[in-house]
Tab-separated table of C-alpha atoms in Angstrom:
chain	number	residue	atom	x	y	z
T	1	MET	CA	210.446	-19.108	40.774
T	2	VAL	CA	209.915	-16.072	42.434
T	3	THR	CA	206.908	-15.323	44.535
T	4	SER	CA	205.439	-12.305	44.358
T	5	ARG	CA	205.216	-10.976	47.707
T	6	TRP	CA	201.440	-9.732	46.707
T	7	THR	CA	200.999	-13.872	46.371
T	8	ALA	CA	202.494	-14.567	49.882
T	9	THR	CA	200.199	-15.255	53.076
T	10	PRO	CA	200.067	-11.944	54.094
T	11	ALA	CA	202.268	-11.433	57.324
T	12	ARG	CA	200.927	-11.072	61.051
T	13	THR	CA	200.550	-6.544	60.488
T	14	ALA	CA	201.754	-5.727	64.796
T	15	SER	CA	198.206	-3.647	64.746
T	16	PRO	CA	195.528	-6.521	63.506
T	17	ARG	CA	192.311	-4.860	62.667
T	18	ARG	CA	189.694	-4.060	64.875
T	19	ARG	CA	186.447	-4.918	64.149
T	20	GLY	CA	182.754	-4.512	65.961
T	21	ALA	CA	182.845	-3.845	68.943
T	22	VAL	CA	186.342	-3.144	69.843
T	23	LEU	CA	186.747	-0.565	67.454
T	24	GLU	CA	183.643	0.883	68.406
T	25	ARG	CA	184.995	1.644	71.873
T	26	ALA	CA	188.311	2.522	70.978
T	27	ILE	CA	186.826	5.864	68.821
T	28	LEU	CA	184.390	6.414	71.727
T	29	ASP	CA	187.427	6.561	74.360
T	30	ALA	CA	188.942	8.463	71.482
T	31	ALA	CA	186.389	11.214	71.145
T	32	LEU	CA	185.872	11.344	75.165
T	33	GLU	CA	189.874	11.849	75.217
T	34	GLN	CA	188.909	14.691	73.027
T	35	LEU	CA	186.772	15.970	75.142
T	36	SER	CA	188.944	16.244	77.976
T	37	THR	CA	191.597	17.610	76.150
T	38	VAL	CA	189.895	20.132	72.884
T	39	GLY	CA	186.333	20.064	74.314
T	40	TRP	CA	182.981	19.767	71.862
T	41	SER	CA	184.953	23.000	69.719
T	42	GLY	CA	188.314	21.111	69.239
T	43	LEU	CA	186.558	17.840	68.543
T	44	THR	CA	186.974	16.646	64.974
T	45	MET	CA	185.761	13.228	63.697
T	46	GLU	CA	189.275	13.190	62.039
T	47	GLY	CA	191.260	13.637	65.188
T	48	VAL	CA	188.865	11.160	66.637
T	49	ALA	CA	190.345	9.062	64.153
T	50	THR	CA	193.934	9.695	64.421
T	51	GLY	CA	193.495	8.920	68.401
T	52	ALA	CA	191.515	5.606	68.095
T	53	GLN	CA	194.057	4.998	65.172
T	54	THR	CA	191.485	4.275	62.589
T	55	GLY	CA	190.028	5.810	59.657
T	56	LYS	CA	187.640	8.409	59.445
T	57	ALA	CA	185.505	6.563	57.503
T	58	ALA	CA	185.429	3.779	60.117
T	59	VAL	CA	184.426	7.173	62.172
T	60	TYR	CA	181.587	8.195	59.611
T	61	ARG	CA	180.229	4.623	58.759
T	62	ARG	CA	178.778	4.544	62.064
T	63	TRP	CA	178.138	8.009	63.484
T	64	PRO	CA	176.938	10.133	60.478
T	65	SER	CA	177.467	13.525	62.453
T	66	LYS	CA	180.184	14.730	65.792
T	67	GLU	CA	177.266	15.070	68.135
T	68	ASP	CA	175.846	12.020	67.046
T	69	LEU	CA	179.757	10.533	68.095
T	70	VAL	CA	179.667	12.740	70.627
T	71	ALA	CA	175.857	11.807	72.311
T	72	ASP	CA	176.967	8.102	72.208
T	73	ALA	CA	181.348	8.469	73.548
T	74	LEU	CA	179.511	10.475	76.723
T	75	ARG	CA	176.923	7.950	77.253
T	76	ALA	CA	178.695	5.055	76.963
T	77	GLY	CA	181.289	6.656	79.131
T	78	LEU	CA	179.059	6.933	82.040
T	79	PRO	CA	179.549	4.257	84.907
T	80	ARG	CA	176.760	2.001	84.894
T	81	PHE	CA	173.796	1.992	87.707
T	82	GLU	CA	173.863	-1.254	89.482
T	83	ALA	CA	170.865	-3.200	90.955
T	84	ALA	CA	168.733	-1.540	93.965
T	85	PRO	CA	170.564	-1.335	96.710
T	86	ASP	CA	169.565	-3.266	99.551
T	87	HIS	CA	171.256	-2.417	102.665
T	88	GLY	CA	168.120	-2.897	104.495
T	89	SER	CA	167.225	0.374	105.811
T	90	VAL	CA	166.030	3.388	102.912
T	91	ARG	CA	168.519	5.387	104.794
T	92	GLU	CA	171.365	3.047	103.821
T	93	ASP	CA	170.101	2.359	100.061
T	94	LEU	CA	169.368	6.490	99.546
T	95	LEU	CA	172.878	6.685	100.314
T	96	ASP	CA	174.084	3.848	98.474
T	97	LEU	CA	171.873	5.388	95.455
T	98	CYS	CA	173.579	8.394	95.940
T	99	ARG	CA	176.713	7.682	95.798
T	100	GLN	CA	176.463	6.021	92.558
T	101	VAL	CA	175.172	9.449	91.463
T	102	ARG	CA	177.834	11.105	92.384
T	103	GLU	CA	179.931	8.755	90.415
T	104	ALA	CA	178.127	9.591	87.500
T	105	MET	CA	177.947	12.986	87.695
T	106	PHE	CA	181.893	13.427	88.600
T	107	SER	CA	183.230	10.837	86.059
T	108	ARG	CA	185.012	12.066	82.747
T	109	SER	CA	182.028	11.894	81.252
T	110	GLY	CA	180.066	14.108	83.660
T	111	PHE	CA	182.524	16.594	83.482
T	112	ALA	CA	182.993	16.334	79.699
T	113	LEU	CA	178.927	16.935	79.801
T	114	ARG	CA	178.449	20.034	81.866
T	115	SER	CA	181.024	21.219	79.120
T	116	VAL	CA	180.168	20.381	76.884
T	117	ILE	CA	176.373	21.246	77.200
T	118	HIS	CA	177.789	24.955	77.956
T	119	GLU	CA	180.413	24.788	74.797
T	120	CYS	CA	176.793	23.752	72.457
T	121	ASP	CA	173.988	25.667	70.931
T	122	SER	CA	170.604	25.421	72.384
T	123	LEU	CA	169.783	22.871	70.001
T	124	GLN	CA	172.598	20.534	70.552
T	125	ALA	CA	172.353	21.173	74.213
T	126	GLU	CA	169.068	19.970	73.710
T	127	ARG	CA	169.944	16.495	72.825
T	128	PHE	CA	173.020	16.715	75.479
T	129	HIS	CA	170.641	16.918	78.039
T	130	GLY	CA	168.815	14.198	76.498
T	131	VAL	CA	172.131	12.395	77.403
T	132	ILE	CA	171.834	13.194	81.331
T	133	PHE	CA	168.010	12.523	81.459
T	134	LYS	CA	168.665	8.230	79.958
T	135	GLY	CA	172.079	7.954	81.542
T	136	VAL	CA	171.683	9.277	84.952
T	137	VAL	CA	168.168	10.838	85.950
T	138	GLU	CA	166.353	7.547	84.785
T	139	PRO	CA	168.694	5.327	86.300
T	140	THR	CA	168.206	7.217	88.758
T	141	ILE	CA	164.673	7.217	88.849
T	142	LYS	CA	164.368	3.927	89.063
T	143	LEU	CA	166.380	2.470	91.787
T	144	LEU	CA	164.617	5.201	93.506
T	145	GLN	CA	161.132	3.989	92.949
T	146	GLU	CA	162.454	0.515	93.982
T	147	VAL	CA	164.119	1.253	96.659
T	148	ILE	CA	160.907	3.364	98.068
T	149	THR	CA	158.345	0.890	97.025
T	150	ARG	CA	160.776	-1.718	99.369
T	151	GLY	CA	160.107	0.604	102.632
T	152	ILE	CA	156.748	1.178	101.904
T	153	GLU	CA	156.263	-3.094	102.098
T	154	ARG	CA	158.899	-2.638	105.256
T	155	GLY	CA	156.723	-0.171	106.793
T	156	GLU	CA	159.602	2.192	106.231
T	157	VAL	CA	158.084	4.853	104.181
T	158	ARG	CA	154.439	6.627	103.875
T	159	THR	CA	152.467	5.027	101.429
T	160	ASP	CA	151.841	7.926	99.716
T	161	ALA	CA	155.505	9.065	98.770
T	162	ALA	CA	155.630	7.450	95.445
T	163	ASN	CA	155.204	10.044	93.260
T	164	GLY	CA	157.275	12.050	90.904
T	165	TYR	CA	158.008	15.008	93.121
T	166	VAL	CA	159.379	13.242	96.019
T	167	PHE	CA	161.665	10.900	92.824
T	168	ASP	CA	162.868	13.766	91.030
T	169	ALA	CA	163.926	15.432	94.608
T	170	VAL	CA	167.271	13.541	94.782
T	171	PRO	CA	168.442	14.526	91.245
T	172	ALA	CA	167.447	17.749	91.741
T	173	MET	CA	169.352	18.038	95.256
T	174	MET	CA	172.155	17.112	93.776
T	175	MET	CA	172.177	19.269	90.102
T	176	TYR	CA	171.628	22.271	92.219
T	177	ARG	CA	173.552	21.873	94.809
T	178	SER	CA	176.805	20.859	92.732
T	179	LYS	CA	175.946	24.026	90.569
T	180	MET	CA	175.090	26.550	92.831
T	181	CYS	CA	177.266	25.853	95.645
T	182	ALA	CA	179.793	24.257	93.882
T	183	SER	CA	178.991	21.062	95.984
T	184	GLU	CA	180.982	17.988	95.137
T	185	TRP	CA	178.863	16.410	97.557
T	186	SER	CA	181.089	14.637	100.018
T	187	ASP	CA	179.883	11.724	101.721
T	188	HIS	CA	179.216	13.721	104.854
T	189	GLU	CA	176.768	16.241	102.260
T	190	LEU	CA	175.090	13.336	101.243
T	191	GLU	CA	174.555	12.117	104.329
T	192	GLU	CA	172.895	15.345	106.257
T	193	MET	CA	170.865	15.037	102.283
T	194	ILE	CA	169.808	12.106	103.505
T	195	ASP	CA	168.416	12.900	107.280
T	196	GLN	CA	167.031	16.162	106.642
T	197	LEU	CA	165.759	16.223	103.917
T	198	MET	CA	164.774	12.361	102.024
T	199	VAL	CA	164.004	10.660	105.713
T	200	PRO	CA	161.532	13.190	107.108
T	201	LEU	CA	159.933	13.567	103.403
T	202	LEU	CA	159.693	9.756	103.592
T	203	ARG	CA	158.685	8.534	106.905
T	204	PRO	CA	155.652	7.779	108.180
T	205	THR	CA	153.483	10.239	110.037
T	206	GLY	CA	153.075	9.238	113.480
T	207	MET	CA	157.282	8.284	113.840
W	1	MET	CA	171.871	95.867	69.448
W	2	VAL	CA	171.380	92.819	68.011
W	3	THR	CA	171.608	90.012	70.506
W	4	SER	CA	174.614	86.952	69.527
W	5	ARG	CA	172.643	83.764	69.580
W	6	TRP	CA	174.976	82.499	72.045
W	7	THR	CA	174.099	84.565	75.205
W	8	ALA	CA	170.255	84.080	74.681
W	9	THR	CA	168.743	82.428	77.462
W	10	PRO	CA	168.700	78.362	75.794
W	11	ALA	CA	165.730	77.252	74.663
W	12	ARG	CA	164.380	74.044	76.024
W	13	THR	CA	165.751	70.935	74.195
W	14	ALA	CA	163.357	68.350	72.487
W	15	SER	CA	164.922	65.859	74.739
W	16	PRO	CA	166.321	66.592	77.607
W	17	ARG	CA	169.567	65.110	79.413
W	18	ARG	CA	169.026	62.568	81.893
W	19	ARG	CA	170.876	62.490	84.294
W	20	GLY	CA	170.665	59.995	87.437
W	21	ALA	CA	168.684	57.231	88.149
W	22	VAL	CA	166.788	58.206	84.900
W	23	LEU	CA	169.120	57.788	82.628
W	24	GLU	CA	170.401	54.036	84.074
W	25	ARG	CA	167.296	53.041	83.923
W	26	ALA	CA	166.997	53.474	80.403
W	27	ILE	CA	170.438	51.956	80.187
W	28	LEU	CA	169.721	49.088	81.269
W	29	ASP	CA	166.433	49.041	79.972
W	30	ALA	CA	168.379	48.865	76.679
W	31	ALA	CA	170.712	45.957	77.769
W	32	LEU	CA	168.000	43.478	78.121
W	33	GLU	CA	166.169	44.715	74.918
W	34	GLN	CA	169.329	44.467	73.101
W	35	LEU	CA	169.961	40.673	75.190
W	36	SER	CA	166.357	39.737	73.852
W	37	THR	CA	166.654	40.489	70.133
W	38	VAL	CA	170.461	40.201	69.151
W	39	GLY	CA	171.861	38.227	72.441
W	40	TRP	CA	174.766	38.149	74.218
W	41	SER	CA	176.998	37.626	71.527
W	42	GLY	CA	175.449	40.587	69.919
W	43	LEU	CA	175.356	42.869	72.200
W	44	THR	CA	177.345	45.600	72.493
W	45	MET	CA	178.106	48.931	73.879
W	46	GLU	CA	177.959	51.174	71.579
W	47	GLY	CA	174.408	49.317	70.245
W	48	VAL	CA	173.142	49.806	74.336
W	49	ALA	CA	174.053	53.258	73.884
W	50	THR	CA	172.030	54.277	70.709
W	51	GLY	CA	169.250	52.697	72.282
W	52	ALA	CA	168.908	54.089	75.134
W	53	GLN	CA	169.396	57.457	73.046
W	54	THR	CA	172.760	58.237	74.589
W	55	GLY	CA	176.746	58.286	73.669
W	56	LYS	CA	179.318	55.415	74.414
W	57	ALA	CA	180.652	57.699	77.298
W	58	ALA	CA	177.402	57.575	79.614
W	59	VAL	CA	177.289	53.934	79.425
W	60	TYR	CA	181.103	53.077	79.915
W	61	ARG	CA	181.725	56.358	82.992
W	62	ARG	CA	179.033	53.839	85.054
W	63	TRP	CA	180.029	50.349	83.126
W	64	PRO	CA	183.200	49.430	82.657
W	65	SER	CA	182.449	46.201	81.079
W	66	LYS	CA	179.887	44.376	78.873
W	67	GLU	CA	179.440	41.534	81.920
W	68	ASP	CA	179.583	44.690	83.803
W	69	LEU	CA	176.629	45.938	81.923
W	70	VAL	CA	174.404	42.712	81.126
W	71	ALA	CA	175.371	41.631	84.553
W	72	ASP	CA	172.983	45.031	86.054
W	73	ALA	CA	170.629	44.618	83.848
W	74	LEU	CA	169.558	41.261	84.357
W	75	ARG	CA	169.140	41.943	87.585
W	76	ALA	CA	167.150	44.865	87.645
W	77	GLY	CA	164.909	43.614	85.582
W	78	LEU	CA	164.467	40.389	87.897
W	79	PRO	CA	160.951	41.602	89.262
W	80	ARG	CA	161.221	42.063	93.677
W	81	PHE	CA	160.435	39.446	95.970
W	82	GLU	CA	157.234	40.774	98.178
W	83	ALA	CA	157.705	40.562	101.746
W	84	ALA	CA	156.961	37.269	103.278
W	85	PRO	CA	153.837	36.186	102.143
W	86	ASP	CA	151.093	35.476	105.257
W	87	HIS	CA	147.360	33.790	104.591
W	88	GLY	CA	147.538	32.031	107.547
W	89	SER	CA	148.894	28.552	106.647
W	90	VAL	CA	151.981	27.593	104.933
W	91	ARG	CA	150.641	25.831	102.338
W	92	GLU	CA	148.888	28.777	101.374
W	93	ASP	CA	152.574	31.095	101.778
W	94	LEU	CA	154.300	28.294	100.310
W	95	LEU	CA	151.978	28.476	96.707
W	96	ASP	CA	152.052	32.690	97.018
W	97	LEU	CA	156.181	31.880	96.713
W	98	CYS	CA	156.459	29.712	94.491
W	99	ARG	CA	154.257	31.495	92.070
W	100	GLN	CA	157.160	34.757	92.907
W	101	VAL	CA	159.503	32.299	91.493
W	102	ARG	CA	158.086	31.173	88.727
W	103	GLU	CA	157.085	34.592	88.081
W	104	ALA	CA	160.796	35.418	88.400
W	105	MET	CA	162.464	32.609	86.835
W	106	PHE	CA	160.060	33.921	83.311
W	107	SER	CA	160.032	37.669	82.880
W	108	ARG	CA	162.219	38.550	80.498
W	109	SER	CA	165.608	38.826	83.159
W	110	GLY	CA	164.926	35.362	83.722
W	111	PHE	CA	164.768	34.014	80.220
W	112	ALA	CA	167.452	36.344	79.173
W	113	LEU	CA	170.019	35.585	81.644
W	114	ARG	CA	169.472	31.296	81.095
W	115	SER	CA	170.236	32.718	77.490
W	116	VAL	CA	173.214	34.682	78.161
W	117	ILE	CA	174.745	31.662	81.018
W	118	HIS	CA	174.548	29.597	77.685
W	119	GLU	CA	175.648	31.934	75.278
W	120	CYS	CA	178.957	33.168	77.352
W	121	ASP	CA	182.181	32.093	78.427
W	122	SER	CA	182.339	29.726	81.895
W	123	LEU	CA	184.358	32.645	83.640
W	124	GLN	CA	181.104	35.337	82.503
W	125	ALA	CA	179.032	32.265	83.200
W	126	GLU	CA	180.038	32.624	87.282
W	127	ARG	CA	179.175	36.269	86.915
W	128	PHE	CA	175.850	36.009	85.545
W	129	HIS	CA	174.646	32.053	88.267
W	130	GLY	CA	175.950	34.855	90.530
W	131	VAL	CA	172.878	37.217	89.272
W	132	ILE	CA	170.295	33.878	89.567
W	133	PHE	CA	171.586	33.090	93.643
W	134	LYS	CA	171.672	37.061	94.355
W	135	GLY	CA	168.611	38.153	92.359
W	136	VAL	CA	166.438	34.985	92.708
W	137	VAL	CA	167.701	32.176	95.199
W	138	GLU	CA	168.783	34.268	98.537
W	139	PRO	CA	165.218	36.033	98.864
W	140	THR	CA	163.738	32.802	97.942
W	141	ILE	CA	165.460	31.145	101.095
W	142	LYS	CA	165.146	33.681	103.192
W	143	LEU	CA	161.364	34.479	102.308
W	144	LEU	CA	161.165	30.418	102.790
W	145	GLN	CA	163.002	31.022	106.404
W	146	GLU	CA	160.433	33.333	107.533
W	147	VAL	CA	157.306	31.672	105.947
W	148	ILE	CA	158.865	28.155	107.732
W	149	THR	CA	159.582	30.058	111.532
W	150	ARG	CA	155.956	30.805	111.229
W	151	GLY	CA	154.741	27.317	110.573
W	152	ILE	CA	157.271	26.422	113.209
W	153	GLU	CA	155.069	28.300	115.895
W	154	ARG	CA	152.243	27.805	114.750
W	155	GLY	CA	152.559	24.280	114.771
W	156	GLU	CA	152.082	23.352	111.393
W	157	VAL	CA	155.597	22.768	110.858
W	158	ARG	CA	157.969	20.080	113.044
W	159	THR	CA	160.454	22.306	114.898
W	160	ASP	CA	164.000	20.460	113.262
W	161	ALA	CA	162.317	21.258	109.471
W	162	ALA	CA	164.250	25.201	109.354
W	163	ASN	CA	167.728	23.457	107.253
W	164	GLY	CA	169.704	24.472	104.314
W	165	TYR	CA	168.252	21.285	102.745
W	166	VAL	CA	164.952	22.356	102.963
W	167	PHE	CA	165.457	25.598	101.727
W	168	ASP	CA	166.923	24.448	98.813
W	169	ALA	CA	164.616	21.611	98.023
W	170	VAL	CA	162.523	24.872	96.743
W	171	PRO	CA	164.539	26.228	93.923
W	172	ALA	CA	166.215	23.088	93.279
W	173	MET	CA	163.078	21.433	92.022
W	174	MET	CA	162.079	24.517	90.355
W	175	MET	CA	164.691	25.050	88.236
W	176	TYR	CA	165.203	21.316	87.336
W	177	ARG	CA	161.431	20.507	86.253
W	178	SER	CA	161.976	23.645	84.186
W	179	LYS	CA	165.322	22.530	82.588
W	180	MET	CA	164.763	18.646	82.421
W	181	CYS	CA	161.242	18.703	81.935
W	182	ALA	CA	160.699	22.108	80.150
W	183	SER	CA	158.130	22.734	83.215
W	184	GLU	CA	156.598	25.837	82.653
W	185	TRP	CA	155.299	25.098	86.625
W	186	SER	CA	151.420	25.849	86.210
W	187	ASP	CA	149.625	26.558	89.161
W	188	HIS	CA	148.451	23.170	88.862
W	189	GLU	CA	151.992	22.128	89.232
W	190	LEU	CA	153.307	23.995	92.256
W	191	GLU	CA	150.010	23.007	93.854
W	192	GLU	CA	150.998	19.196	93.518
W	193	MET	CA	154.782	19.728	94.266
W	194	ILE	CA	153.460	21.570	97.155
W	195	ASP	CA	151.033	18.925	98.605
W	196	GLN	CA	153.347	15.644	97.794
W	197	LEU	CA	157.037	17.022	98.377
W	198	MET	CA	156.493	20.479	100.396
W	199	VAL	CA	153.609	19.197	102.952
W	200	PRO	CA	154.361	15.421	103.746
W	201	LEU	CA	158.092	17.378	104.499
W	202	LEU	CA	157.574	19.770	106.503
W	203	ARG	CA	154.671	18.832	109.334
W	204	PRO	CA	154.806	17.184	112.295
W	205	THR	CA	155.790	14.022	113.182
W	206	GLY	CA	152.359	12.398	114.505
W	207	MET	CA	149.741	14.814	112.228
C-alpha cells in the first residue's frame, strides 16, 4: 500500500516552529535591528517579521501596533541594572552606579531610543520618554536611594540627603552633558562629577 | 502747465518702506509667529515675508536659509538675562537666577525651540541645540559664576565650588525635570531645589 506523504510522521523541519519566549525574543531583537538600520520611519511590522523569520501574524498577535512593539523592544534591549553596589564607600558605589547608567545610555537600545524619540511625533515621544524613565531613570534612582541610605547609616552622608532633588542630580547631569556637550562620560569624567558635585553634595557638614 | 503726477513730490504712502533693524525685527517676529502657528514644517520664507508685510527678497537677502532665519528668530525672541542678581545672599541670588531661566524656558521662544528641535532632522537639531546653549545655558552659567564667586568672597560658599559640574547642575536639573516630570518649575519647586540641592552643594564644610 502506498502511504500518503500526508499521513506519514511529519519530518523534522530545518527551522522548528518557535514558541513563547524564544519567538518573542527573536521578534524583539529583529525590531531593535530594524531600528538601528532603517530607523523608526523605516521599520515595518512585516520587516520585523521577516527579520525574525516568522509571519506577520505572530508579531501582530503580541503587539497590536508599531509603537507597542518598539517600546517593548527598546525596553527589553536595555541592560539590566544590578543590585545596589556595595564597595564600602559612597564614592565607589556612585562610580559603579554611574557606569551602569552609562552602559544603558550608550547601549544599542540607548542610541535607538534617542533616535526614535527624535523621529517620531510628540505623542509617541511621550511613550518612549516613558521607556527611558522606567528602564533607566527609575532603576537608577532606586539604586541611588539604597547607596545614599547606606551612606547615611555609615555616617558618610548627611542625614537630610535622601530627597528627590539629590537623586535626580545623577540622571539629570548625565543626560544634560550627553546632549549639550556630546559627552560620552568617560571614567575620568564620571569621577570628576562624583568628586566635584556628588561627594560635596552628600557629605555631612563638619567634614 | 500740467504737472505730471510722476514728477510731483511723492505722496507719503500708508506703509513707509521700513529699513534696517525695524524691518529685521518685523521679519523675526513673523517667523516666531509662524513657528507658533504652523511649526517648523509649515513655516515658509514666503509665509514669513507675508506676515512681516514685506517681500521674499527682503527675507532672503538677510537669511539665506529657513534654518538661518529660524535660528535667529528663536535667539532674538528669548528674554535677555539681566546682570548677575545681588540680593545679599546666595540663596536669594540663585532664586532670582533660576526664575530668569524659567522665563526663558517657558517663553514663546522657549516653547518654539523645543517643538522645532522635535520636528526638524538631526543635523538641523544640532543648530537649534546651539541656540539653547548660546541663548540660555551660557548666560545662565556666566551669571552663576558671578553669584558663586561673590558667595565665596562673602564666605557663604566653599572655595572649591566654582567648577563646571556645579555650574551645570542648574541648567541640568531645570531641563531634566521639565522633560521627565513635565515640571513647570513653580517658585515652590525652585526654592526646594535651591534649599535641598544647591545650598548644601555650595556651603562651606563646618557650617
